[in-house]
CSV table of C-alpha atoms and ligand atoms in Angstrom, one decimal:
chain,number,residue,atom,x,y,z
A,1,MET,CA,-18.4,34.6,-55.4
A,2,SER,CA,-15.6,32.1,-55.3
A,3,ALA,CA,-12.2,33.3,-54.2
A,4,LYS,CA,-10.7,31.0,-56.8
A,5,LEU,CA,-12.5,32.8,-59.6
A,6,ALA,CA,-11.5,36.3,-58.3
A,7,GLY,CA,-7.9,35.1,-57.8
A,8,GLY,CA,-7.8,33.5,-61.3
A,9,LEU,CA,-9.0,36.8,-62.8
A,10,LEU,CA,-6.3,38.8,-61.1
A,11,ALA,CA,-3.7,36.4,-62.3
A,12,ALA,CA,-5.1,36.5,-65.8
A,13,ARG,CA,-5.2,40.3,-65.8
A,14,ALA,CA,-1.6,40.6,-64.5
A,15,THR,CA,-0.5,38.2,-67.3
A,16,GLY,CA,-2.4,40.1,-69.9
A,17,ALA,CA,-0.8,43.4,-68.7
A,18,VAL,CA,2.7,41.9,-68.9
A,19,LEU,CA,2.0,40.5,-72.4
A,20,ARG,CA,0.7,43.9,-73.6
A,21,ARG,CA,3.8,45.7,-72.3
A,22,ALA,CA,5.9,43.1,-74.1
A,23,GLY,CA,3.9,44.0,-77.3
A,24,ARG,CA,2.2,40.6,-77.4
A,25,GLY,CA,-1.4,41.3,-76.8
A,26,GLY,CA,-2.9,38.6,-78.8
A,27,THR,CA,-2.6,35.4,-76.9
A,28,SER,CA,-4.9,33.1,-75.0
A,29,LEU,CA,-2.4,32.7,-72.2
A,30,PRO,CA,-4.4,34.8,-69.7
A,31,GLY,CA,-7.4,32.5,-70.4
A,32,LYS,CA,-5.3,29.4,-69.8
A,33,ILE,CA,-4.0,30.7,-66.5
A,34,LEU,CA,-7.6,31.5,-65.5
A,35,THR,CA,-8.9,28.0,-66.2
A,36,ARG,CA,-5.8,26.5,-64.4
A,37,VAL,CA,-6.8,28.4,-61.2
A,38,GLU,CA,-10.6,27.9,-61.6
A,39,PRO,CA,-11.4,25.1,-64.0
A,40,HIS,CA,-15.0,26.2,-64.3
A,41,ALA,CA,-14.2,29.8,-64.9
A,42,ILE,CA,-15.9,29.7,-68.4
A,43,GLY,CA,-19.2,28.4,-67.0
A,44,ARG,CA,-19.2,30.7,-63.9
A,45,LEU,CA,-18.5,33.9,-65.9
A,46,ALA,CA,-20.8,32.9,-68.8
A,47,ALA,CA,-23.6,32.5,-66.3
A,48,ARG,CA,-23.5,36.3,-65.8
A,49,LEU,CA,-24.4,36.9,-69.5
A,50,GLU,CA,-28.0,38.1,-69.4
A,51,ARG,CA,-28.8,37.0,-72.9
A,52,GLY,CA,-26.8,33.7,-72.6
A,53,SER,CA,-24.2,32.7,-75.2
A,54,VAL,CA,-24.0,31.2,-78.6
A,55,VAL,CA,-21.4,28.9,-80.1
A,56,ILE,CA,-20.3,28.6,-83.7
A,57,SER,CA,-18.2,25.8,-85.1
A,58,ALA,CA,-17.2,24.6,-88.6
A,59,THR,CA,-14.1,23.7,-90.5
A,60,ASN,CA,-14.5,26.8,-92.7
A,61,GLY,CA,-16.0,30.2,-92.1
A,62,LYS,CA,-16.1,30.4,-88.3
A,63,THR,CA,-14.5,33.8,-88.1
A,64,THR,CA,-16.5,35.4,-90.9
A,65,THR,CA,-19.8,33.9,-89.6
A,66,ALA,CA,-19.1,35.2,-86.1
A,67,ALA,CA,-18.4,38.7,-87.5
A,68,MET,CA,-21.7,38.6,-89.3
A,69,VAL,CA,-23.6,37.4,-86.2
A,70,SER,CA,-21.9,40.3,-84.3
A,71,ALA,CA,-22.9,42.9,-86.9
A,72,ILE,CA,-26.6,41.7,-86.8
A,73,MET,CA,-26.9,41.3,-83.0
A,74,ARG,CA,-25.4,44.7,-82.3
A,75,ARG,CA,-28.3,46.2,-84.2
A,76,THR,CA,-30.7,44.4,-81.8
A,77,GLY,CA,-29.1,46.2,-78.9
A,78,ALA,CA,-27.0,43.3,-77.7
A,79,THR,CA,-23.5,44.0,-76.2
A,80,LEU,CA,-21.2,41.2,-77.1
A,81,VAL,CA,-18.4,39.2,-75.4
A,82,HIS,CA,-16.6,37.8,-78.4
A,83,ASN,CA,-13.4,35.8,-78.6
A,84,ARG,CA,-10.7,37.1,-81.0
A,85,ALA,CA,-10.5,35.6,-84.4
A,86,GLY,CA,-8.5,32.4,-84.2
A,87,ALA,CA,-8.4,32.3,-80.4
A,88,ASN,CA,-11.0,29.6,-80.6
A,89,MET,CA,-9.9,27.0,-78.0
A,90,ALA,CA,-11.0,27.0,-74.4
A,91,GLY,CA,-8.2,29.4,-73.5
A,92,GLY,CA,-9.4,31.9,-76.0
A,93,VAL,CA,-13.0,31.7,-74.8
A,94,ALA,CA,-11.8,32.1,-71.2
A,95,ALA,CA,-9.6,35.1,-72.2
A,96,ALA,CA,-12.6,36.8,-73.8
A,97,LEU,CA,-14.7,36.4,-70.7
A,98,ALA,CA,-11.8,37.4,-68.4
A,99,GLY,CA,-11.4,40.6,-70.5
A,100,ALA,CA,-15.0,41.4,-69.9
A,101,ALA,CA,-15.1,40.6,-66.2
A,102,ARG,CA,-15.5,43.4,-63.6
A,103,ARG,CA,-15.5,43.3,-59.8
A,104,GLY,CA,-13.8,39.9,-59.4
A,105,GLY,CA,-16.3,38.3,-61.9
A,106,ARG,CA,-19.4,39.6,-60.2
A,107,GLU,CA,-20.2,41.6,-63.3
A,108,LEU,CA,-19.6,41.4,-67.0
A,109,ASP,CA,-19.3,44.1,-69.7
A,110,GLY,CA,-21.6,42.6,-72.2
A,111,ASP,CA,-24.9,40.6,-72.2
A,112,LEU,CA,-24.5,38.1,-75.0
A,113,GLY,CA,-21.5,35.7,-75.5
A,114,LEU,CA,-20.5,35.0,-79.1
A,115,PHE,CA,-17.9,32.3,-79.3
A,116,GLU,CA,-16.3,30.7,-82.4
A,117,VAL,CA,-15.0,27.4,-81.3
A,118,ASP,CA,-12.4,25.0,-82.8
A,119,GLU,CA,-14.0,21.7,-84.0
A,120,PHE,CA,-11.9,19.7,-81.6
A,121,TRP,CA,-12.7,21.9,-78.5
A,122,LEU,CA,-16.4,22.1,-79.1
A,123,GLY,CA,-17.4,19.5,-76.4
A,124,THR,CA,-15.3,21.1,-73.7
A,125,VAL,CA,-16.6,24.6,-74.3
A,126,VAL,CA,-20.2,23.6,-74.7
A,127,GLU,CA,-20.2,21.6,-71.5
A,128,GLU,CA,-19.1,24.8,-69.6
A,129,LEU,CA,-21.1,27.3,-71.5
A,130,GLU,CA,-24.5,25.5,-71.8
A,131,PRO,CA,-25.1,27.8,-74.8
A,132,ARG,CA,-28.5,29.1,-75.9
A,133,ALA,CA,-27.8,28.1,-79.4
A,134,MET,CA,-25.2,26.1,-81.3
A,135,LEU,CA,-24.4,26.7,-85.0
A,136,LEU,CA,-22.7,23.9,-86.8
A,137,GLY,CA,-21.7,25.0,-90.3
A,138,ASN,CA,-19.7,22.4,-92.2
A,139,LEU,CA,-17.0,19.7,-91.9
A,140,PHE,CA,-14.3,19.6,-94.5
A,141,ARG,CA,-11.0,17.7,-94.5
A,142,ASP,CA,-8.6,20.0,-92.7
A,143,GLN,CA,-5.2,19.5,-91.1
A,144,LEU,CA,-5.5,15.8,-91.0
A,145,ASP,CA,-2.3,15.3,-89.0
A,146,ARG,CA,-3.8,17.3,-86.1
A,147,TYR,CA,-7.3,16.0,-86.1
A,148,GLY,CA,-7.7,12.7,-87.7
A,149,GLU,CA,-10.6,11.8,-89.9
A,150,LEU,CA,-13.6,13.9,-90.5
A,151,GLU,CA,-15.8,11.0,-89.3
A,152,THR,CA,-14.1,11.1,-85.9
A,153,ILE,CA,-15.1,14.7,-85.4
A,154,ALA,CA,-18.6,13.9,-86.8
A,155,ASP,CA,-19.0,11.1,-84.2
A,156,ARG,CA,-17.7,13.3,-81.5
A,157,TRP,CA,-20.2,16.1,-82.5
A,158,ALA,CA,-23.1,13.6,-82.5
A,159,GLY,CA,-22.2,12.9,-78.8
A,160,ILE,CA,-22.1,16.6,-78.0
A,161,VAL,CA,-25.5,17.1,-79.7
A,162,ALA,CA,-27.0,14.1,-77.8
A,163,ALA,CA,-25.7,15.3,-74.5
A,164,ARG,CA,-26.6,19.0,-74.8
A,165,ASP,CA,-29.3,20.7,-72.7
A,166,PRO,CA,-32.5,20.2,-74.7
A,167,ALA,CA,-33.2,23.9,-74.4
A,168,THR,CA,-30.1,24.6,-76.7
A,169,THR,CA,-31.3,25.5,-80.2
A,170,LEU,CA,-29.4,23.7,-82.9
A,171,VAL,CA,-28.7,25.5,-86.2
A,172,LEU,CA,-27.5,23.1,-88.9
A,173,ASN,CA,-26.5,23.3,-92.5
A,174,ALA,CA,-28.9,21.1,-94.4
A,175,ASP,CA,-26.6,21.0,-97.4
A,176,ASP,CA,-23.8,19.2,-95.6
A,177,PRO,CA,-24.9,15.6,-95.1
A,178,VAL,CA,-22.6,15.0,-92.1
A,179,ILE,CA,-23.9,18.2,-90.3
A,180,ALA,CA,-27.6,17.6,-91.3
A,181,ASP,CA,-27.5,14.1,-89.9
A,182,LEU,CA,-26.7,15.5,-86.5
A,183,GLY,CA,-30.3,16.8,-86.3
A,184,ARG,CA,-31.7,13.3,-86.9
A,185,MET,CA,-33.0,12.9,-83.3
A,186,THR,CA,-34.1,16.5,-82.7
A,187,LEU,CA,-35.8,19.5,-84.2
A,188,PRO,CA,-33.0,21.8,-85.5
A,189,VAL,CA,-33.2,25.0,-87.5
A,190,TYR,CA,-31.9,24.0,-91.0
A,191,TYR,CA,-30.5,26.4,-93.5
A,192,GLY,CA,-29.5,25.7,-97.1
A,193,VAL,CA,-29.2,26.9,-100.7
A,194,ASP,CA,-31.8,26.4,-103.4
A,195,ASP,CA,-30.4,27.5,-106.7
A,196,ASP,CA,-30.1,25.2,-109.6
A,197,ALA,CA,-28.1,27.7,-111.6
A,198,LEU,CA,-25.2,27.3,-109.1
A,199,ALA,CA,-25.0,23.5,-109.4
A,200,LEU,CA,-21.6,22.1,-110.5
A,201,PRO,CA,-21.5,19.5,-113.2
A,202,GLU,CA,-20.1,17.0,-110.8
A,203,LEU,CA,-18.6,16.6,-107.4
A,204,GLN,CA,-15.2,18.3,-107.1
A,205,HIS,CA,-12.0,16.5,-106.2
A,206,ALA,CA,-12.1,17.9,-102.7
A,207,SER,CA,-15.5,16.4,-101.8
A,208,ASP,CA,-15.1,14.8,-98.4
A,209,SER,CA,-18.4,13.2,-97.6
A,210,LYS,CA,-19.6,11.1,-100.4
A,211,HIS,CA,-21.0,8.2,-98.4
A,212,CYS,CA,-24.3,7.9,-96.5
A,213,ARG,CA,-23.8,8.5,-92.7
A,214,ARG,CA,-26.4,5.9,-92.0
A,215,CYS,CA,-25.7,3.0,-94.4
A,216,GLY,CA,-22.4,3.7,-96.1
A,217,HIS,CA,-23.9,3.8,-99.7
A,218,ALA,CA,-22.7,6.5,-102.1
A,219,TYR,CA,-24.9,9.6,-102.1
A,220,VAL,CA,-26.6,10.7,-105.3
A,221,TYR,CA,-26.4,14.5,-105.8
A,222,ASP,CA,-29.2,16.3,-107.6
A,223,ALA,CA,-27.2,19.4,-107.2
A,224,ALA,CA,-23.6,19.9,-105.8
A,225,TYR,CA,-22.9,23.5,-104.9
A,226,LEU,CA,-19.6,23.6,-103.1
A,227,ALA,CA,-17.5,20.5,-102.5
A,228,HIS,CA,-19.9,18.0,-100.8
A,229,LEU,CA,-22.5,20.7,-100.0
A,230,GLY,CA,-25.7,20.4,-102.0
A,231,HIS,CA,-28.9,18.4,-102.5
A,232,TYR,CA,-28.1,14.8,-101.8
A,233,ARG,CA,-30.0,11.6,-101.2
A,234,CYS,CA,-29.1,8.0,-100.4
A,235,PRO,CA,-30.7,5.6,-102.9
A,236,ASN,CA,-30.2,2.7,-100.5
A,237,CYS,CA,-31.7,3.8,-97.2
A,238,GLY,CA,-33.6,6.9,-98.4
A,239,GLN,CA,-31.7,9.4,-96.2
A,240,HIS,CA,-31.9,12.8,-97.9
A,241,ARG,CA,-31.3,16.5,-97.4
A,242,PRO,CA,-33.8,17.9,-95.0
A,243,GLY,CA,-35.9,20.8,-96.2
A,244,PRO,CA,-34.4,24.0,-94.7
A,245,SER,CA,-36.6,26.7,-93.1
A,246,VAL,CA,-34.0,29.4,-93.8
A,247,ARG,CA,-33.1,29.4,-97.5
A,248,ALA,CA,-31.1,31.3,-100.1
A,249,THR,CA,-32.3,31.6,-103.7
A,250,ALA,CA,-31.3,33.7,-106.7
A,251,VAL,CA,-27.6,33.8,-105.7
A,252,GLU,CA,-25.5,36.3,-107.5
A,253,LEU,CA,-21.7,36.1,-107.4
A,254,ARG,CA,-20.0,39.3,-108.3
A,255,GLY,CA,-16.3,38.4,-108.6
A,256,ILE,CA,-14.1,39.2,-105.7
A,257,SER,CA,-16.0,42.1,-104.2
A,258,ALA,CA,-19.5,41.1,-103.5
A,259,SER,CA,-22.5,38.7,-103.7
A,260,ALA,CA,-26.2,38.8,-103.2
A,261,PHE,CA,-29.1,36.4,-102.6
A,262,THR,CA,-32.7,36.3,-101.6
A,263,LEU,CA,-33.2,35.2,-98.0
A,264,HIS,CA,-36.3,33.3,-97.2
A,265,ALA,CA,-37.4,32.7,-93.6
A,266,GLU,CA,-40.6,32.2,-91.7
A,267,GLY,CA,-41.1,36.0,-91.3
A,268,GLY,CA,-40.8,36.7,-95.0
A,269,GLU,CA,-38.0,37.4,-97.5
A,270,ARG,CA,-35.3,40.0,-98.1
A,271,ARG,CA,-32.7,40.6,-100.8
A,272,ILE,CA,-29.3,40.4,-99.1
A,273,GLU,CA,-26.5,42.5,-100.4
A,274,LEU,CA,-23.2,41.1,-99.1
A,275,PRO,CA,-19.9,43.0,-99.4
A,276,LEU,CA,-18.1,39.7,-99.5
A,277,PRO,CA,-17.4,37.4,-102.4
A,278,GLY,CA,-18.1,33.8,-103.2
A,279,LEU,CA,-20.7,31.1,-102.5
A,280,TYR,CA,-18.8,30.2,-99.3
A,281,ASN,CA,-19.7,33.6,-97.9
A,282,VAL,CA,-23.3,33.2,-99.0
A,283,TYR,CA,-23.3,30.0,-96.8
A,284,ASN,CA,-21.7,32.0,-93.9
A,285,ALA,CA,-24.4,34.7,-94.3
A,286,LEU,CA,-27.2,32.2,-94.4
A,287,ALA,CA,-25.8,30.5,-91.3
A,288,ALA,CA,-25.6,33.9,-89.5
A,289,ALA,CA,-29.1,34.7,-90.6
A,290,ALA,CA,-30.5,31.3,-89.3
A,291,LEU,CA,-28.7,31.7,-86.0
A,292,THR,CA,-29.7,35.3,-85.4
A,293,LEU,CA,-33.3,34.8,-86.4
A,294,SER,CA,-33.5,32.0,-83.9
A,295,LEU,CA,-32.2,34.5,-81.3
A,296,GLY,CA,-35.1,36.9,-82.1
A,297,ALA,CA,-33.4,39.3,-84.5
A,298,GLY,CA,-35.8,40.7,-87.2
A,299,LEU,CA,-35.2,40.3,-91.0
A,300,ASP,CA,-34.4,44.0,-91.3
A,301,ASP,CA,-31.6,43.7,-88.7
A,302,VAL,CA,-30.3,40.6,-90.5
A,303,ALA,CA,-30.3,42.4,-93.9
A,304,ALA,CA,-28.7,45.6,-92.5
A,305,GLY,CA,-26.2,43.7,-90.4
A,306,LEU,CA,-25.0,41.6,-93.4
A,307,ALA,CA,-24.8,44.6,-95.7
A,308,ALA,CA,-22.5,46.3,-93.2
A,309,VAL,CA,-20.2,43.4,-92.4
A,310,GLU,CA,-16.5,44.0,-93.1
A,311,PRO,CA,-14.1,41.3,-94.2
A,312,ALA,CA,-11.6,40.0,-91.6
A,313,PHE,CA,-7.9,40.2,-92.3
A,314,GLY,CA,-7.1,37.7,-95.0
A,315,ARG,CA,-10.7,37.0,-95.8
A,316,ALA,CA,-10.8,38.9,-99.0
A,317,GLU,CA,-10.3,42.5,-97.9
A,318,THR,CA,-8.4,44.7,-100.3
A,319,LEU,CA,-5.4,46.8,-99.2
A,320,ASP,CA,-3.5,49.5,-101.1
A,321,LEU,CA,0.1,48.4,-101.3
A,322,GLY,CA,2.2,51.1,-103.0
A,323,GLY,CA,-0.7,52.0,-105.3
A,324,ARG,CA,-1.6,48.5,-106.2
A,325,PRO,CA,-4.9,47.1,-104.9
A,326,THR,CA,-4.1,43.8,-103.2
A,327,SER,CA,-6.6,41.3,-102.1
A,328,ILE,CA,-5.7,38.6,-99.6
A,329,LEU,CA,-7.6,35.3,-99.6
A,330,LEU,CA,-6.7,32.7,-97.0
A,331,VAL,CA,-6.5,29.1,-98.2
A,332,LYS,CA,-6.1,26.3,-95.7
A,333,ASN,CA,-7.8,23.2,-97.1
A,334,PRO,CA,-9.0,21.9,-100.5
A,335,ALA,CA,-12.6,22.9,-100.1
A,336,GLY,CA,-11.9,26.4,-99.0
A,337,ALA,CA,-9.1,26.7,-101.7
A,338,ASN,CA,-11.5,25.6,-104.4
A,339,GLU,CA,-14.0,28.4,-103.5
A,340,VAL,CA,-11.2,31.0,-103.6
A,341,LEU,CA,-10.0,29.7,-106.9
A,342,ARG,CA,-13.6,29.7,-108.4
A,343,THR,CA,-14.0,33.3,-107.1
A,344,LEU,CA,-10.7,34.3,-108.7
A,345,ALA,CA,-11.6,32.7,-112.0
A,346,LEU,CA,-14.7,34.9,-112.1
A,347,GLU,CA,-12.6,38.0,-111.5
A,348,GLY,CA,-10.9,38.4,-114.9
A,349,GLU,CA,-9.1,37.1,-117.9
A,350,GLN,CA,-5.5,37.6,-116.7
A,351,LEU,CA,-4.5,37.6,-113.0
A,352,ASP,CA,-1.3,38.4,-111.1
A,353,LEU,CA,-1.0,36.1,-108.1
A,354,PHE,CA,1.2,35.8,-105.1
A,355,GLY,CA,0.9,32.3,-103.5
A,356,VAL,CA,2.4,31.5,-100.1
A,357,LEU,CA,2.6,27.9,-99.0
A,358,ASN,CA,4.0,27.1,-95.5
A,359,ASP,CA,4.1,23.8,-93.7
A,360,ARG,CA,4.5,25.1,-90.2
A,361,THR,CA,2.6,23.4,-87.4
A,362,ALA,CA,-0.5,25.5,-87.5
A,363,ASP,CA,-0.9,24.8,-91.2
A,364,GLY,CA,-0.7,21.1,-90.7
A,365,ARG,CA,2.7,19.6,-91.7
A,366,ASP,CA,1.0,17.6,-94.4
A,367,ILE,CA,0.4,19.8,-97.4
A,368,SER,CA,-0.7,17.1,-99.8
A,369,TRP,CA,-4.1,18.8,-99.9
A,370,VAL,CA,-2.5,21.3,-102.3
A,371,TRP,CA,-2.7,18.5,-104.9
A,372,ASP,CA,-6.4,18.0,-104.2
A,373,ALA,CA,-7.4,21.7,-104.8
A,374,ASP,CA,-8.5,22.5,-108.3
A,375,TRP,CA,-5.8,24.9,-109.4
A,376,GLU,CA,-6.7,23.9,-113.0
A,377,VAL,CA,-9.7,26.4,-112.6
A,378,ILE,CA,-7.3,29.4,-112.6
A,379,ALA,CA,-4.5,28.0,-114.7
A,380,PRO,CA,-5.7,29.7,-117.9
A,381,HIS,CA,-6.0,33.0,-116.1
A,382,VAL,CA,-2.4,33.2,-114.6
A,383,ARG,CA,-0.4,36.0,-116.1
A,384,ARG,CA,2.2,35.8,-113.4
A,385,MET,CA,2.4,33.9,-110.2
A,386,THR,CA,5.1,34.4,-107.5
A,387,CYS,CA,5.3,31.4,-105.2
A,388,SER,CA,6.8,31.9,-101.7
A,389,GLY,CA,6.9,30.2,-98.3
A,390,THR,CA,8.6,27.1,-96.9
A,391,ARG,CA,7.1,25.0,-99.6
A,392,ALA,CA,7.3,27.5,-102.5
A,393,ALA,CA,8.8,25.0,-104.9
A,394,GLU,CA,6.0,22.5,-104.4
A,395,LEU,CA,3.3,25.1,-105.0
A,396,ALA,CA,5.0,26.1,-108.3
A,397,LEU,CA,5.2,22.4,-109.2
A,398,ARG,CA,1.4,22.0,-108.5
A,399,LEU,CA,0.7,25.0,-110.8
A,400,LYS,CA,2.9,23.6,-113.5
A,401,TYR,CA,0.9,20.3,-113.3
A,402,ALA,CA,-2.3,22.4,-113.5
A,403,GLY,CA,-1.1,23.7,-116.9
A,404,VAL,CA,0.6,27.0,-116.1
A,405,ASP,CA,3.6,27.7,-118.3
A,406,ALA,CA,6.8,27.6,-116.3
A,407,GLY,CA,7.8,31.0,-117.6
A,408,ARG,CA,4.9,32.5,-115.8
A,409,LEU,CA,6.0,31.1,-112.4
A,410,ASP,CA,8.5,32.6,-110.1
A,411,VAL,CA,9.8,30.8,-106.9
A,412,VAL,CA,11.1,33.1,-104.1
A,413,GLU,CA,11.0,31.4,-100.7
A,414,ASP,CA,11.4,34.5,-98.6
A,415,ILE,CA,7.9,36.1,-98.2
A,416,GLU,CA,9.0,39.7,-98.1
A,417,THR,CA,11.2,39.4,-101.2
A,418,GLY,CA,8.5,37.4,-102.9
A,419,LEU,CA,5.8,40.0,-102.1
A,420,ASP,CA,8.0,42.9,-103.4
A,421,ARG,CA,8.7,40.9,-106.6
A,422,ALA,CA,5.0,40.1,-107.0
A,423,LEU,CA,4.1,43.8,-106.5
A,424,ALA,CA,6.7,44.9,-109.0
A,425,GLU,CA,5.9,42.4,-111.7
A,426,GLY,CA,2.9,41.3,-113.6
A,427,ASP,CA,0.5,43.8,-115.0
A,428,GLY,CA,3.3,45.8,-116.8
A,429,GLY,CA,3.6,48.0,-113.7
A,430,ARG,CA,0.2,49.4,-114.5
A,431,ALA,CA,-1.0,49.0,-111.0
A,432,GLY,CA,-3.6,46.4,-111.7
A,433,PRO,CA,-4.8,44.2,-108.9
A,434,LEU,CA,-2.6,41.6,-107.1
A,435,TYR,CA,-4.3,38.5,-105.5
A,436,VAL,CA,-2.5,36.9,-102.6
A,437,VAL,CA,-3.4,33.4,-101.6
A,438,PRO,CA,-1.6,32.5,-98.3
A,439,THR,CA,-1.9,29.5,-96.0
A,440,TYR,CA,-2.7,30.2,-92.3
A,441,THR,CA,0.8,30.9,-90.9
A,442,ALA,CA,1.7,32.6,-94.1
A,443,LEU,CA,-1.2,35.0,-93.5
A,444,LEU,CA,0.1,35.7,-90.0
A,445,GLU,CA,3.6,36.4,-91.4
A,446,LEU,CA,2.2,38.6,-94.0
A,447,ARG,CA,0.1,40.6,-91.5
A,448,ASP,CA,3.2,41.1,-89.3
A,449,LEU,CA,5.2,42.1,-92.3
A,450,LEU,CA,2.7,44.6,-93.5
A,451,THR,CA,2.2,46.0,-90.0
A,452,ARG,CA,5.9,46.5,-89.6
A,453,ARG,CA,6.0,48.3,-92.9
A,454,GLY,CA,3.0,50.5,-91.8
A,455,GLN,CA,0.8,49.2,-94.6
A,456,VAL,CA,-2.1,47.8,-92.7
A,457,GLU,CA,-2.8,50.2,-89.8
A,458,ALA,CA,-6.1,51.1,-91.2
A,459,TYR,CA,-7.2,47.5,-91.4
A,460,TRP,CA,-5.6,46.0,-88.3
A,461,ARG,CA,-8.1,46.1,-85.5
B,1,ZN,ZN1,-28.1,5.4,-96.7
């Protein structure tokens, strides 16, 4: 065992202890320190995982999909080493492994590594981990000023897929043309949705990938389900959606609280009851099912794990804020926002909303995506919407353009004041539900605020 690794672990542990004493437990700094001392710490520690490791990447749904995989794999007896939600760069992966290391890295608490990895960091992490399986879920336009075009990431991912150990199982979304094409030269496990009743009349504004990856011709969609996800084909070169071996049919969306679908796989089929809303979560569940089945989980474990999964903070869980049921739904890009808005539109006739739009670095300074999201879908349902955050006025302007009467909109930049106003107004004080749609940094501010006020202890794990 290398002295460098043992030394790096000591330094990481000491840093973690200092941060915890300062009340700042949640950073990937210990991981960064570890990889500074031992650049191959991730690979060396991960080599101790008896069941190997799996990696999940996507623009949308990484955290929820990882939570689902965790719920399923625990039922199979696996003990997981799992990075914290959002700590999904190399430092976060290293920090998770460091946290599980014992005896200078000679032993690990846990036998299966489960890592959600940022799109941009995938290559670095995969090179070190040599994962057993790699799940690639979707690519949407996100934070353009940080990452550049979607095609750049797609090209980078194609390189990662080509360079991977051939023993690594690839699990790919057949319904995303960019993702599906990554499987061109190999034999991946494909998953996808087969449900004509869900098809949208036409591609949404936010569709990112309308042109054939191979010849550049526009795709024809026989069914578009969610942004550019669906059943597509290229009339020019013949490229088409591959037939998935793991499929969802008979999808049932039950407003903001739940959904269900029939899961078809090689071993049979099961009706899946999901305590999470929206088609995007059906995709996350299908991805988790395809990945865990490829790891040897049985269909009963998949169904039971998915039925028991709990929403992560800001991914549609409901809190009680002073007697008012409050649901928080993170929005961070047009495709994700459209799914949240569609889900909300199913929820009821008249909605009270609290929207928080920030343009801090982690949100991407460019918030022009707000104009691409289909707020028109909920415009007829807005009874009251309070807009907060650094770009509160722009959010209100977008809603006005979507057709919401100015008298129903309230602009309060400060989040805490805005939240209290939103809680007090709307449904005539009758304690009806409030729906909160924050961007990423707004979600973190909200979580800190609610923690400070003692309103989220039960949910904050
Ligand atoms: Zn083509």
